[in-house]
Each structure stands twice: as C-alpha cells, then as structure tokens.
Short mmCIF file of C-alpha atoms in Angstrom, two decimals:
data_model
loop_
_atom_site.label_atom_id
_atom_site.label_comp_id
_atom_site.label_asym_id
_atom_site.label_seq_id
_atom_site.Cartn_x
_atom_site.Cartn_y
_atom_site.Cartn_z
CA MET A 1 0.00 0.00 0.00
CA ILE A 2 2.79 2.41 0.92
CA THR A 3 4.49 2.04 -2.48
CA LEU A 4 1.24 2.72 -4.33
CA ILE A 5 0.46 5.86 -2.31
CA VAL A 6 4.03 7.17 -2.38
CA GLY A 7 4.30 6.43 -6.09
CA ILE A 8 1.16 8.41 -6.90
CA GLY A 9 2.41 11.21 -4.65
CA LEU A 10 5.75 11.30 -6.48
CA LEU A 11 3.98 11.49 -9.84
CA ILE A 12 1.99 14.52 -8.69
CA LEU A 13 5.11 16.10 -7.16
CA GLY A 14 6.97 15.44 -10.42
CA TYR A 15 4.37 17.47 -12.32
CA PHE A 16 4.88 20.52 -10.09
CA VAL A 17 8.66 20.30 -9.67
CA TYR A 18 10.25 18.64 -12.69
CA GLY A 19 7.42 19.65 -14.99
CA SER A 20 8.00 23.29 -14.02
CA TYR A 21 11.70 22.94 -14.81
CA VAL A 22 10.98 21.41 -18.21
CA GLU A 23 8.58 24.26 -18.98
CA LYS A 24 11.15 26.86 -17.87
CA ASN A 25 13.83 25.20 -19.98
CA PHE A 26 11.56 25.34 -23.03
CA GLN A 27 10.88 29.07 -22.43
CA ILE A 28 7.21 29.51 -23.25
CA LYS A 29 5.80 32.68 -24.83
CA PRO A 30 2.19 33.12 -23.59
CA GLU A 31 1.67 36.09 -25.92
CA ARG A 32 2.52 34.11 -29.05
CA VAL A 33 -0.43 33.44 -31.38
CA THR A 34 -0.98 29.69 -31.63
CA PRO A 35 -1.85 27.66 -34.75
CA ALA A 36 -5.42 27.19 -33.48
CA LYS A 37 -6.00 30.92 -34.03
CA ALA A 38 -3.58 31.74 -36.84
CA LEU A 39 -4.56 28.78 -39.01
CA ARG A 40 -8.16 28.32 -37.93
CA ASP A 41 -10.00 26.23 -40.54
CA GLY A 42 -13.02 24.94 -38.61
CA TYR A 43 -11.89 21.34 -38.95
CA ASP A 44 -8.45 20.43 -37.51
CA TYR A 45 -7.39 23.93 -36.39
CA VAL A 46 -10.08 24.97 -33.90
CA PRO A 47 -9.45 26.85 -30.63
CA MET A 48 -10.74 24.88 -27.64
CA SER A 49 -10.63 25.41 -23.90
CA LYS A 50 -7.80 24.19 -21.69
CA SER A 51 -10.03 21.65 -19.95
CA LYS A 52 -11.30 20.17 -23.24
CA ASN A 53 -7.80 19.95 -24.67
CA ALA A 54 -6.54 18.25 -21.52
CA ILE A 55 -9.26 15.59 -21.46
CA ILE A 56 -8.87 14.98 -25.20
CA GLU A 57 -5.11 14.57 -24.73
CA LEU A 58 -5.64 12.16 -21.83
CA LEU A 59 -8.11 10.02 -23.76
CA ASN A 60 -6.00 10.18 -26.92
CA ILE A 61 -2.88 8.88 -25.21
CA ALA A 62 -4.51 6.47 -22.77
CA GLY A 63 -6.21 3.70 -24.77
CA THR A 64 -5.79 0.34 -23.08
CA GLY A 65 -2.05 1.02 -22.90
CA PRO A 66 -1.87 2.24 -19.28
CA ILE A 67 -4.14 -0.68 -18.30
CA PHE A 68 -3.10 -3.66 -20.44
CA GLY A 69 0.61 -2.73 -20.25
CA PRO A 70 0.75 -2.53 -16.42
CA ILE A 71 -1.35 -5.72 -16.16
CA MET A 72 1.29 -7.56 -18.18
CA GLY A 73 4.06 -5.62 -16.44
CA ALA A 74 2.73 -6.82 -13.06
CA LEU A 75 4.17 -10.24 -13.95
CA TYR A 76 7.58 -8.78 -13.07
CA GLY A 77 6.43 -7.80 -9.58
CA PRO A 78 6.77 -4.49 -7.67
CA VAL A 79 9.81 -3.46 -9.75
CA ALA A 80 7.22 -2.39 -12.34
CA TYR A 81 6.31 0.52 -10.06
CA LEU A 82 9.79 1.99 -10.53
CA TRP A 83 9.52 2.21 -14.31
CA ILE A 84 6.04 3.73 -14.15
CA VAL A 85 7.06 6.49 -11.70
CA LEU A 86 10.56 7.30 -12.96
CA GLY A 87 9.64 6.74 -16.58
CA CYS A 88 6.59 8.98 -16.38
CA ILE A 89 8.39 11.87 -14.65
CA PHE A 90 11.75 11.85 -16.44
CA ALA A 91 10.88 10.30 -19.81
CA GLY A 92 7.19 10.19 -20.74
CA GLY A 93 6.21 13.59 -19.33
CA VAL A 94 9.21 15.29 -20.95
CA HIS A 95 8.59 13.46 -24.25
CA ASP A 96 4.93 14.51 -24.39
CA TYR A 97 5.54 18.11 -23.36
CA MET A 98 8.45 18.73 -25.69
CA LEU A 99 6.82 17.19 -28.76
CA GLY A 100 3.54 19.00 -28.09
CA MET A 101 5.23 22.36 -27.64
CA ILE A 102 7.61 22.00 -30.58
CA SER A 103 4.59 21.15 -32.74
CA LEU A 104 2.83 24.22 -31.31
CA ARG A 105 5.75 26.34 -32.48
CA ASN A 106 5.59 24.76 -35.95
CA ASN A 107 1.99 25.20 -37.05
CA GLY A 108 0.87 21.96 -35.40
CA ALA A 109 3.26 19.90 -37.55
CA HIS A 110 3.31 16.13 -37.03
CA LEU A 111 6.42 14.16 -36.06
CA PRO A 112 7.56 13.36 -39.65
CA GLU A 113 7.60 17.07 -40.55
CA LEU A 114 9.42 17.92 -37.32
CA ALA A 115 11.96 15.14 -37.92
CA SER A 116 12.53 16.52 -41.42
CA LYS A 117 13.10 20.01 -40.06
CA TYR A 118 15.38 19.15 -37.14
CA LEU A 119 17.03 15.85 -38.18
CA GLY A 120 17.15 16.22 -41.96
CA LYS A 121 14.84 15.55 -44.90
CA PRO A 122 15.93 11.91 -45.48
CA VAL A 123 14.74 11.08 -41.95
CA LYS A 124 11.24 12.26 -42.84
CA HIS A 125 10.52 9.22 -45.00
CA VAL A 126 11.65 6.78 -42.29
CA VAL A 127 9.61 8.56 -39.64
CA ASN A 128 6.55 8.64 -41.89
CA ILE A 129 6.74 4.87 -42.28
CA PHE A 130 7.21 4.31 -38.54
CA SER A 131 4.47 6.75 -37.58
CA MET A 132 1.88 5.28 -39.93
CA LEU A 133 2.87 1.71 -38.99
CA LEU A 134 2.56 2.58 -35.32
CA LEU A 135 -0.79 4.31 -35.75
CA LEU A 136 -2.24 1.42 -37.74
CA LEU A 137 -1.06 -1.04 -35.07
CA VAL A 138 -2.42 1.20 -32.31
CA ALA A 139 -5.75 1.59 -34.05
CA THR A 140 -6.00 -2.17 -34.59
CA VAL A 141 -5.03 -3.04 -31.02
CA PHE A 142 -7.48 -0.43 -29.77
CA VAL A 143 -10.26 -1.99 -31.84
CA SER A 144 -9.50 -5.57 -30.81
CA SER A 145 -9.22 -4.90 -27.08
CA PRO A 146 -12.56 -3.07 -26.58
CA ALA A 147 -14.28 -5.60 -28.86
CA ASN A 148 -13.15 -8.38 -26.52
CA LEU A 149 -14.19 -6.40 -23.45
CA ILE A 150 -17.64 -5.64 -24.86
CA ALA A 151 -18.12 -9.27 -25.93
CA ASP A 152 -17.50 -10.38 -22.33
CA ILE A 153 -20.43 -8.32 -20.97
CA THR A 154 -22.96 -8.64 -23.81
CA PRO A 155 -25.21 -11.51 -25.06
CA SER A 156 -23.51 -14.34 -26.97
CA TRP A 157 -25.01 -13.25 -30.30
CA MET A 158 -23.00 -10.02 -30.01
CA THR A 159 -19.81 -11.55 -31.36
CA VAL A 160 -16.38 -9.95 -31.48
CA GLY A 161 -16.74 -9.65 -35.28
CA ILE A 162 -20.02 -7.72 -35.03
CA ILE A 163 -18.63 -5.43 -32.34
CA THR A 164 -15.49 -4.79 -34.39
CA ALA A 165 -17.60 -3.80 -37.40
CA LEU A 166 -19.70 -1.42 -35.26
CA ILE A 167 -16.57 0.26 -33.88
CA PHE A 168 -15.25 0.80 -37.41
CA ILE A 169 -18.57 2.35 -38.44
CA TYR A 170 -18.33 4.75 -35.48
CA TYR A 171 -14.77 5.64 -36.50
CA LEU A 172 -15.79 6.28 -40.09
CA ILE A 173 -18.59 8.65 -39.04
CA SER A 174 -16.35 10.48 -36.59
CA THR A 175 -13.50 10.82 -39.07
CA VAL A 176 -15.44 13.17 -41.34
CA LEU A 177 -16.51 15.47 -38.47
CA PRO A 178 -14.59 18.57 -37.35
CA ILE A 179 -12.37 17.89 -34.33
CA ASP A 180 -14.49 19.96 -31.94
CA LYS A 181 -17.55 17.90 -32.93
CA ALA A 182 -15.87 14.48 -33.18
CA LEU A 183 -13.84 14.81 -29.97
CA GLY A 184 -14.84 17.98 -28.17
CA LYS A 185 -18.44 16.92 -27.54
CA VAL A 186 -18.14 13.29 -26.46
CA PHE A 187 -14.65 13.08 -24.93
CA PRO A 188 -15.56 15.02 -21.75
CA ILE A 189 -18.25 12.40 -21.10
CA PHE A 190 -15.80 9.57 -21.78
CA GLY A 191 -13.26 11.32 -19.56
CA ALA A 192 -15.70 11.51 -16.64
CA ILE A 193 -16.40 7.77 -16.92
CA LEU A 194 -12.68 7.00 -17.04
CA ILE A 195 -11.76 9.18 -14.05
CA ILE A 196 -14.64 7.97 -11.86
CA SER A 197 -14.00 4.29 -12.64
CA THR A 198 -10.25 4.63 -12.02
CA ILE A 199 -10.83 6.34 -8.67
CA ALA A 200 -13.34 3.64 -7.72
CA ILE A 201 -10.83 0.86 -8.47
CA GLY A 202 -8.10 2.67 -6.51
CA VAL A 203 -10.22 3.44 -3.45
CA SER A 204 -11.64 -0.09 -3.31
CA LEU A 205 -8.15 -1.55 -3.58
CA LEU A 206 -6.90 0.59 -0.69
CA PHE A 207 -9.83 0.04 1.67
CA SER A 208 -10.96 -3.54 0.99
CA GLY A 209 -8.41 -5.16 3.30
CA TYR A 210 -6.11 -6.51 0.59
CA THR A 211 -2.34 -6.65 1.09
CA ILE A 212 -0.92 -4.57 -1.74
CA PRO A 213 2.66 -5.59 -2.63
CA ASN A 214 5.29 -3.02 -1.78
CA LEU A 215 8.68 -2.37 -3.34
CA SER A 216 11.48 -3.36 -0.95
CA MET A 217 14.91 -4.99 -1.00
CA GLN A 218 13.18 -8.38 -0.77
CA THR A 219 10.79 -7.67 -3.65
CA MET A 220 13.37 -5.91 -5.84
CA GLN A 221 13.66 -8.91 -8.13
CA ASN A 222 12.14 -10.47 -11.21
CA PHE A 223 8.93 -12.37 -10.38
CA ASN A 224 8.02 -13.20 -13.98
CA PRO A 225 6.84 -16.85 -13.90
CA GLU A 226 8.31 -17.48 -17.36
CA GLY A 227 11.69 -16.08 -16.35
CA THR A 228 11.66 -13.32 -18.98
CA PRO A 229 14.48 -10.86 -18.07
CA ILE A 230 13.44 -7.40 -16.92
CA PHE A 231 15.63 -5.67 -19.51
CA PRO A 232 14.56 -4.88 -22.13
CA ALA A 233 11.13 -6.56 -21.93
CA LEU A 234 9.63 -4.50 -19.08
CA PHE A 235 10.34 -1.24 -20.92
CA PHE A 236 8.32 -2.45 -23.89
CA THR A 237 5.56 -4.14 -21.90
CA ILE A 238 4.81 -0.95 -19.95
CA SER A 239 5.01 1.85 -22.49
CA CYS A 240 1.84 3.91 -22.07
CA GLY A 241 2.06 5.03 -18.45
CA ALA A 242 5.84 5.48 -18.60
CA LEU A 243 7.09 6.38 -22.10
CA SER A 244 5.18 5.94 -25.35
CA GLY A 245 5.95 7.08 -28.88
CA PHE A 246 2.24 6.92 -29.69
CA HIS A 247 1.88 10.13 -27.69
CA ALA A 248 4.15 11.88 -30.21
CA THR A 249 1.49 11.23 -32.84
CA GLN A 250 -1.29 12.62 -30.65
CA ALA A 251 0.23 15.77 -29.13
CA PRO A 252 0.39 17.61 -32.50
CA MET A 253 -3.33 17.09 -32.96
CA VAL A 254 -4.00 18.85 -29.64
CA SER A 255 -1.38 21.52 -30.41
CA ARG A 256 -3.68 22.57 -33.28
CA THR A 257 -6.49 23.36 -30.81
CA THR A 258 -4.45 24.95 -27.97
CA GLU A 259 -5.10 28.64 -27.33
CA SER A 260 -1.98 29.54 -25.32
CA GLU A 261 1.50 28.15 -24.72
CA LYS A 262 1.00 28.50 -20.97
CA GLU A 263 -1.52 25.64 -21.15
CA GLY A 264 1.13 23.21 -22.43
CA ARG A 265 2.43 21.87 -19.10
CA PHE A 266 -1.04 20.93 -17.87
CA THR A 267 -2.20 19.57 -21.21
CA PHE A 268 0.86 17.56 -22.19
CA TYR A 269 2.98 16.86 -19.09
CA GLY A 270 0.01 16.82 -16.72
CA MET A 271 -2.03 14.31 -18.70
CA MET A 272 1.02 12.03 -18.90
CA VAL A 273 1.13 12.12 -15.11
CA GLY A 274 -2.58 11.27 -15.09
CA GLU A 275 -1.85 8.26 -17.28
CA GLY A 276 0.93 7.22 -14.90
CA ILE A 277 -1.53 7.24 -11.99
CA ILE A 278 -3.91 5.01 -13.98
CA ALA A 279 -1.01 2.65 -14.68
CA MET A 280 0.00 2.51 -10.99
CA ILE A 281 -3.54 1.58 -9.90
CA TRP A 282 -3.95 -1.23 -12.46
CA ALA A 283 -0.46 -2.63 -11.83
CA ALA A 284 -1.15 -2.69 -8.08
CA ALA A 285 -4.57 -4.30 -8.55
CA SER A 286 -3.14 -7.04 -10.78
CA MET A 287 -0.31 -7.84 -8.36
CA THR A 288 -2.66 -7.81 -5.38
CA LEU A 289 -5.46 -10.02 -6.66
CA PHE A 290 -3.50 -12.62 -8.65
CA ASP A 291 -0.28 -14.54 -8.28
CA GLY A 292 2.12 -14.63 -11.21
CA GLN A 293 1.02 -18.01 -12.56
CA THR A 294 -2.69 -17.12 -12.48
CA LEU A 295 -2.06 -13.73 -14.06
CA SER A 296 0.12 -15.24 -16.77
CA GLY A 297 -2.50 -17.89 -17.53
CA MET A 298 -5.28 -15.32 -17.88
CA ILE A 299 -3.19 -13.17 -20.21
CA ASN A 300 -1.95 -16.05 -22.36
CA ALA A 301 -5.45 -17.50 -22.67
CA GLY A 302 -6.56 -14.47 -24.67
CA THR A 303 -5.94 -10.81 -23.89
CA PRO A 304 -5.57 -8.85 -20.63
CA SER A 305 -9.28 -8.00 -20.97
CA ALA A 306 -10.01 -11.08 -18.82
CA VAL A 307 -7.94 -9.52 -16.02
CA VAL A 308 -9.81 -6.22 -16.40
CA ASN A 309 -13.12 -8.03 -15.98
CA GLU A 310 -11.98 -9.99 -12.93
CA VAL A 311 -10.41 -6.99 -11.18
CA SER A 312 -13.48 -4.81 -11.75
CA ILE A 313 -15.99 -7.41 -10.54
CA ILE A 314 -13.90 -8.50 -7.52
CA LEU A 315 -13.25 -4.96 -6.29
CA LEU A 316 -16.53 -3.26 -7.22
CA GLY A 317 -19.18 -5.96 -7.57
CA ASN A 318 -21.27 -6.82 -10.61
CA VAL A 319 -23.07 -3.51 -11.16
CA VAL A 320 -20.35 -0.97 -10.37
CA GLY A 321 -17.73 -3.35 -11.78
CA THR A 322 -19.53 -3.38 -15.13
CA ILE A 323 -19.52 0.42 -15.11
CA ALA A 324 -15.76 0.31 -14.48
CA ILE A 325 -15.33 -2.06 -17.42
CA ILE A 326 -17.21 0.47 -19.55
CA GLY A 327 -14.71 3.06 -18.35
CA VAL A 328 -11.91 0.86 -19.65
CA ILE A 329 -13.77 0.30 -22.92
CA VAL A 330 -14.04 4.00 -23.74
CA LEU A 331 -10.26 4.39 -23.49
CA PRO A 332 -9.24 2.30 -26.49
CA ILE A 333 -12.25 3.42 -28.53
CA SER A 334 -11.30 7.07 -28.04
CA SER A 335 -7.60 6.41 -28.69
CA GLY A 336 -8.37 4.28 -31.73
CA LEU A 337 -10.40 7.13 -33.18
CA SER A 338 -7.61 9.64 -32.59
CA ALA A 339 -5.04 7.16 -33.99
CA PHE A 340 -6.97 6.92 -37.26
CA ARG A 341 -7.38 10.68 -37.36
CA SER A 342 -3.65 11.24 -36.83
CA CYS A 343 -2.72 8.57 -39.37
CA ARG A 344 -5.03 10.18 -41.92
CA THR A 345 -3.54 13.65 -41.43
CA ILE A 346 0.06 12.36 -41.49
CA LEU A 347 -0.57 10.42 -44.71
CA ALA A 348 -2.43 13.38 -46.24
CA ASP A 349 0.45 15.74 -45.39
CA TYR A 350 2.94 13.27 -46.85
CA ILE A 351 1.14 12.88 -50.20
CA GLY A 352 0.08 16.53 -50.32
CA MET A 353 -3.68 15.98 -50.25
CA LYS A 354 -5.52 18.76 -48.40
CA GLN A 355 -8.24 17.48 -46.11
CA ASP A 356 -10.74 20.21 -46.87
CA LYS A 357 -13.51 18.10 -48.43
CA ILE A 358 -15.27 14.94 -47.26
CA LYS A 359 -14.37 13.13 -50.49
CA LYS A 360 -10.66 13.76 -49.93
CA ILE A 361 -10.95 12.71 -46.30
CA LEU A 362 -12.57 9.42 -47.24
CA LEU A 363 -10.03 8.76 -50.01
CA VAL A 364 -7.32 8.68 -47.34
CA ALA A 365 -9.31 7.23 -44.43
CA VAL A 366 -11.15 4.27 -46.01
CA PRO A 367 -8.00 2.40 -47.19
CA LEU A 368 -6.53 2.82 -43.69
CA PHE A 369 -9.68 1.32 -42.14
CA ALA A 370 -9.52 -1.59 -44.59
CA ILE A 371 -5.90 -2.39 -43.69
CA SER A 372 -6.68 -2.17 -39.98
CA PHE A 373 -9.70 -4.46 -40.33
CA VAL A 374 -7.46 -7.12 -41.91
CA LEU A 375 -4.95 -6.71 -39.07
CA THR A 376 -7.69 -7.42 -36.47
CA GLN A 377 -7.59 -11.06 -37.64
CA ILE A 378 -4.05 -11.43 -36.28
CA ASP A 379 -3.48 -12.79 -32.75
CA PHE A 380 -3.61 -9.95 -30.19
CA ASN A 381 -0.38 -10.93 -28.39
CA ILE A 382 1.56 -10.84 -31.70
CA LEU A 383 0.09 -7.42 -32.52
CA TRP A 384 1.04 -6.16 -29.06
CA ARG A 385 4.69 -7.16 -29.49
CA TYR A 386 5.00 -5.35 -32.84
CA PHE A 387 3.07 -2.37 -31.48
CA ASN A 388 5.42 -2.05 -28.50
CA TRP A 389 8.55 -2.16 -30.65
CA ALA A 390 7.24 0.40 -33.18
CA ASN A 391 5.96 2.46 -30.28
CA GLN A 392 9.30 2.78 -28.50
CA VAL A 393 11.27 3.39 -31.71
CA THR A 394 8.92 6.30 -32.36
CA ALA A 395 9.54 7.56 -28.81
CA VAL A 396 13.30 7.53 -29.48
CA ILE A 397 12.81 9.55 -32.67
CA ALA A 398 10.63 12.08 -30.83
CA LEU A 399 13.20 12.45 -28.03
CA LEU A 400 16.01 12.94 -30.57
CA VAL A 401 13.95 15.63 -32.34
CA SER A 402 13.43 17.31 -28.95
CA THR A 403 17.13 17.01 -28.11
CA ARG A 404 18.15 18.62 -31.39
CA TYR A 405 15.64 21.45 -30.81
CA LEU A 406 17.08 22.19 -27.36
CA PHE A 407 20.68 21.80 -28.57
CA LEU A 408 20.22 24.32 -31.37
CA LYS A 409 18.73 26.77 -28.90
CA GLU A 410 21.57 26.19 -26.39
CA ARG A 411 19.31 24.95 -23.61
CA ASN A 412 19.60 21.88 -21.39
CA TYR A 413 19.21 19.06 -23.90
CA LEU A 414 20.20 16.32 -21.43
CA ILE A 415 16.60 16.15 -20.19
CA THR A 416 15.64 14.52 -23.50
CA LEU A 417 18.97 12.99 -24.54
CA ALA A 418 19.26 10.85 -21.38
CA PRO A 419 15.90 9.02 -21.71
CA GLY A 420 16.32 8.94 -25.49
CA SER A 421 19.73 7.23 -25.22
CA PHE A 422 18.44 4.69 -22.71
CA MET A 423 15.46 3.75 -24.85
CA LEU A 424 17.61 3.68 -28.01
CA TYR A 425 19.77 1.04 -26.35
CA ALA A 426 16.67 -0.88 -25.21
CA CYS A 427 15.21 -0.81 -28.73
CA ILE A 428 18.39 -2.10 -30.35
CA VAL A 429 18.80 -4.89 -27.78
CA TYR A 430 15.12 -5.78 -28.23
CA ILE A 431 15.34 -6.09 -32.01
CA LEU A 432 18.61 -8.06 -31.77
CA SER A 433 17.25 -10.53 -29.24
CA GLN A 434 13.54 -11.04 -29.86
CA PRO A 435 11.69 -13.39 -32.27
CA ILE A 436 10.36 -10.36 -34.18
CA GLY A 437 13.99 -9.33 -34.82
CA LEU A 438 17.32 -11.13 -35.27
CA GLN A 439 16.61 -13.79 -32.58
CA MET A 440 20.08 -13.58 -31.04
CA GLY A 441 18.74 -14.06 -27.52
CA LEU A 442 19.85 -12.11 -24.48
CA THR A 443 23.54 -13.00 -24.41
CA PRO A 444 26.54 -10.86 -23.42
CA LEU A 445 27.25 -10.43 -27.14
CA THR A 446 23.75 -8.98 -27.63
CA TYR A 447 24.25 -6.39 -24.91
CA ILE A 448 27.71 -5.45 -26.16
CA LEU A 449 26.61 -5.21 -29.79
CA GLY A 450 23.59 -3.17 -28.67
CA ALA A 451 25.89 -0.73 -26.85
CA VAL A 452 28.21 -0.38 -29.87
CA LEU A 453 25.33 0.26 -32.26
CA SER A 454 23.72 2.73 -29.86
CA LEU A 455 26.95 4.70 -29.48
CA GLY A 456 27.31 4.73 -33.27
CA VAL A 457 23.82 6.21 -33.72
CA LEU A 458 24.45 8.79 -30.99
CA TRP A 459 27.82 9.75 -32.52
CA LEU A 460 26.16 10.30 -35.90
CA PHE A 461 23.40 12.30 -34.20
CA TRP A 462 25.98 14.48 -32.44
CA VAL A 463 28.11 15.09 -35.54
CA THR A 464 25.14 16.05 -37.72
CA GLY A 465 23.86 18.29 -34.93
CA LEU A 466 27.16 20.20 -34.74
CA ARG A 467 27.21 20.54 -38.51
CA GLN A 468 23.64 21.81 -38.54
CA LYS A 469 24.29 24.32 -35.75
CA ASN A 470 27.44 25.70 -37.36
CA ALA A 471 25.57 26.26 -40.61
CA LEU A 472 22.78 28.32 -39.01
CA SER A 473 22.60 32.10 -39.18
CA PRO A 474 21.29 34.10 -36.19
CA ASP A 475 18.00 34.81 -37.98
CA SER A 476 17.44 31.18 -39.02
CA GLN A 477 13.90 29.81 -38.90
CA LEU A 478 15.20 26.91 -36.79
CA LEU A 479 16.43 29.29 -34.09
CA ASN A 480 13.42 31.60 -34.18
CA ASP A 481 10.64 29.00 -34.32
CA GLN A 482 9.23 30.28 -37.58
CA TRP A 483 7.76 27.81 -40.05
CA PRO A 484 8.14 28.82 -43.72
CA ILE A 485 5.43 31.39 -44.43
CA LYS A 486 4.33 29.56 -47.60
CA THR A 487 2.84 26.83 -45.41
CA LEU A 488 0.50 29.25 -43.66
CA ARG A 489 -3.09 29.50 -44.73
CA LYS A 490 -4.37 32.96 -45.57
CA ASN A 491 -5.75 34.38 -42.36
CA ASN A 492 -5.94 37.81 -40.88
CA GLU A 493 -4.01 36.60 -37.84
CA ALA A 494 -1.25 34.77 -39.74
CA SER A 495 1.11 37.74 -39.58
CA GLU A 496 1.05 37.46 -35.77
CA LEU A 497 2.48 33.93 -35.75
CA GLY A 498 6.08 35.05 -35.49
CA LYS A 499 5.54 36.99 -32.27
#
C-alpha cells in the first residue's frame, strides 16, 4: 500500500517540480499566437478550452495502454512501479511536453515534418513509415481490445466480429466530423467515466483489506513466472504510463487546438502524469489479486481483458464493476479514433492531399480502415509485441527531435537525450534478441553489440547536430521558431504567428 500511495504522490510532485523545470527550460511565450488561431479552418485547427484539450489529450494517449501494459508488467512484480514512476516523470512527461510544444511552435506539424526540419529531410521518410505503422497497429489493437471487453459483458449473439464492425462504423462517421464535434463533444463524457472508474478501483483496492505488494529490497527482483528478463522486456511491456511514442502522434493534434503556450504543461505533461496514476492503480490491482502463474495464464489465454473483468468485478461488484469495465472500454475506442485521425492527417500531409472536403478525407481514411480491419484477424499478443517495438522506436525519434531542438537553442538538452539514449539502447537490444527481430537471444554479445550500435547512432546524431548548428545564421527559422510562411493559410491573424 505504501508504495502505491508514495508512487502516486511522487507522480503529482513530479508534475509541479520537474514539470516546471521542463517548462522553464523550453521558455514559453504566452503572448505568441498559436496555430489554433492563426490557421483556424473549422476542422483540424479549432481553438478549444484548456479543460477540453486536456481531457482529449488524456483520452487520446490512454487507450488500453496504461491498463493492459501494467497488467502484463505486473508479472515482473513491484519493480514495475519503478519504471512507471521514474519513466513517467523523467521520460514520458518530458517526451509529451516537448513534442507538443515544438509542434505548437511549428503550425501543429506532425512528427515526420518535425523530424525533417530538425534531423534532416531523409529522416522524414523513415519517420513517416514508422508513424503510420505505429498508428495502424495502435488503431488495430485499440479496436480488438474493446471488442473483446464488450463481448464479455454482452449476449452471446453479439460476437467480437459484429462489435469490431460497429466500432469501425463509429470511427468512419467520426472521421469526417470537425475535431471539436468528433472529440470535443463526447470526450468530456468519456473522460468523466474514465476518471470515476479509475478512482473507484483505486479506493476499493486501498480500503478492501487486501495486502498490496510493496517495493522493498526483498521484492526488488524479477517475479516473472516465465523467467523473462526485466531488460529490455519491461520497458516495452509498460510503455503507455511510462514512455510511449504513440503520444508523439497525438500531441500535435492537440497543439492545433491549444489557445496559449502557458496551457502546455497541464495539457501535455500533466495528462502524462494522469496516465501514470492510472497505470499505478492497475499494476497494483493485478499484483494484489492474482499470483504470477494465475495472471500469466489469464493473459496467455486471450488478452488482458479477462484480467480487467476480474479486477473490476472482484473490487466493485457486478453492477459498479460493469460500469468500471465500460470506463476501460471508452479508453481504447477514443484512442483508436484519434489514432486513425492522426494517421489520416500524417498520410495526407505526406502525399500533399488537403483534407478540406469529405471526399478527400474518405479517399485517405477508407483504405486505412480496410488495412486495420485485416490486421484485427491477427493474434492480439503478436500485434502487441509489434506495437510495443514500433511504439518505443517512435519515442526515441521524438526524443532525438526534442534534443536537437534544445541543442540548437543552447538549452539543457540532457533532459531529453538521457531518456532517449536509454530507450535507443533498449530498442536495439530488443530487435537483436527477440523473435520479431534477429533472434540472437539475451547473451553478453547482444548487450555489447547493442551498446556499440547505440553509441554509433548517438555519434552520428551528435556530428550532424554540430554541422547543422554551425551552418545556421542568427536569424534562421530553426532558431526563431518560424515555419516557412508559404505553409500558412491565408488568415488575418497569420502575420502574428512570429511573435
């Protein structure tokens, strides 16, 4: 119990202390006109309130990630708490804030455009591929998981296939709506369900007489019943709730609706902390109610949705527990919708197709839905492994973009370089060792080769950064946060963007 309470307290403290430092290091300009106002188009660029943006950001980034990930991460025991707390404060929160704010300074540009600007044009094509792959995997995972959850609490005739089709129909309808109608109207309701259900699970866990595992010298070990090593697996199992590249695809969407830079810390860093709290509660509940063998059996038998059902019913009873399950269901549905929306806009930007008419929107969206529907036929656990790898590679790219931004502006870039370097090493070791990669296994050679390759990437990153910085003039767009004026839509406020 103590670890859970202290962990949540540290997450909140991290928002006020480290989050404030990150904001100060970025150097916000509250008077600067944001893309929501300068590029207002009534569809993607629409000014919305701080509270709406925050709840949309939370629901966009949450999905089943901060629930399914910690459930599977609970197999490792209380050590999972460490990654959630430290990862959220020093990696995930920084990642989300920096990417959201850099996008805000660049007309709401998505990660591929930002990678092109700060890392070089050739990188843009690689990042486009990774971003769209990640978003398609996210969207598919976040269709499959709620479909399974809904099937567990509905009549037998309501099959997973029928539910999947209904979710896709909802996505298709929502895709052609302006963002303030598609997300702004329903997400506050979804957010209320999520927050209430999460609090209910947490309070019941604390006051129902259960012994919640604590982190101590005795429990600081690997409890995984299958013996899977903590590194690098834990850092891919728990991504949402600690560090997730998927967030880098969502923050730019919210940066297009943000009215002031001073809202950034609450919207981006703060909602990451909120996701970390959700992750702590579900990790604690899974460790408390099930031993490792039982938990592993439930997960391997299908998806972690079985654990969600059991936890909710045990802690809250049939009626309230079902409401809590609904709270979990709305997470992936909302994130799946935003994943498709982001994937559509990234692809449209890449091929140069303006999304100003329904026909053009559907021309991009429908093929993406079709691909995702085919992917839903693949085993969930296989999808999850590929999702996690693509997810963390994207996080590394986002952290390197953020590092280059801070480096060029001569600010403290270690706040992004440190977590970026760690996760780069984890990604390389993962792809060298795992079945989805080179299948070398976790041998000393794998770790050494991973270190050599990581240092090589970082050396190249450093050399190109120095070259880029030396070539810049004092009035460079890179140094003054000005996107090329030709990309701005005609608007009577556009001239204010450079303030």
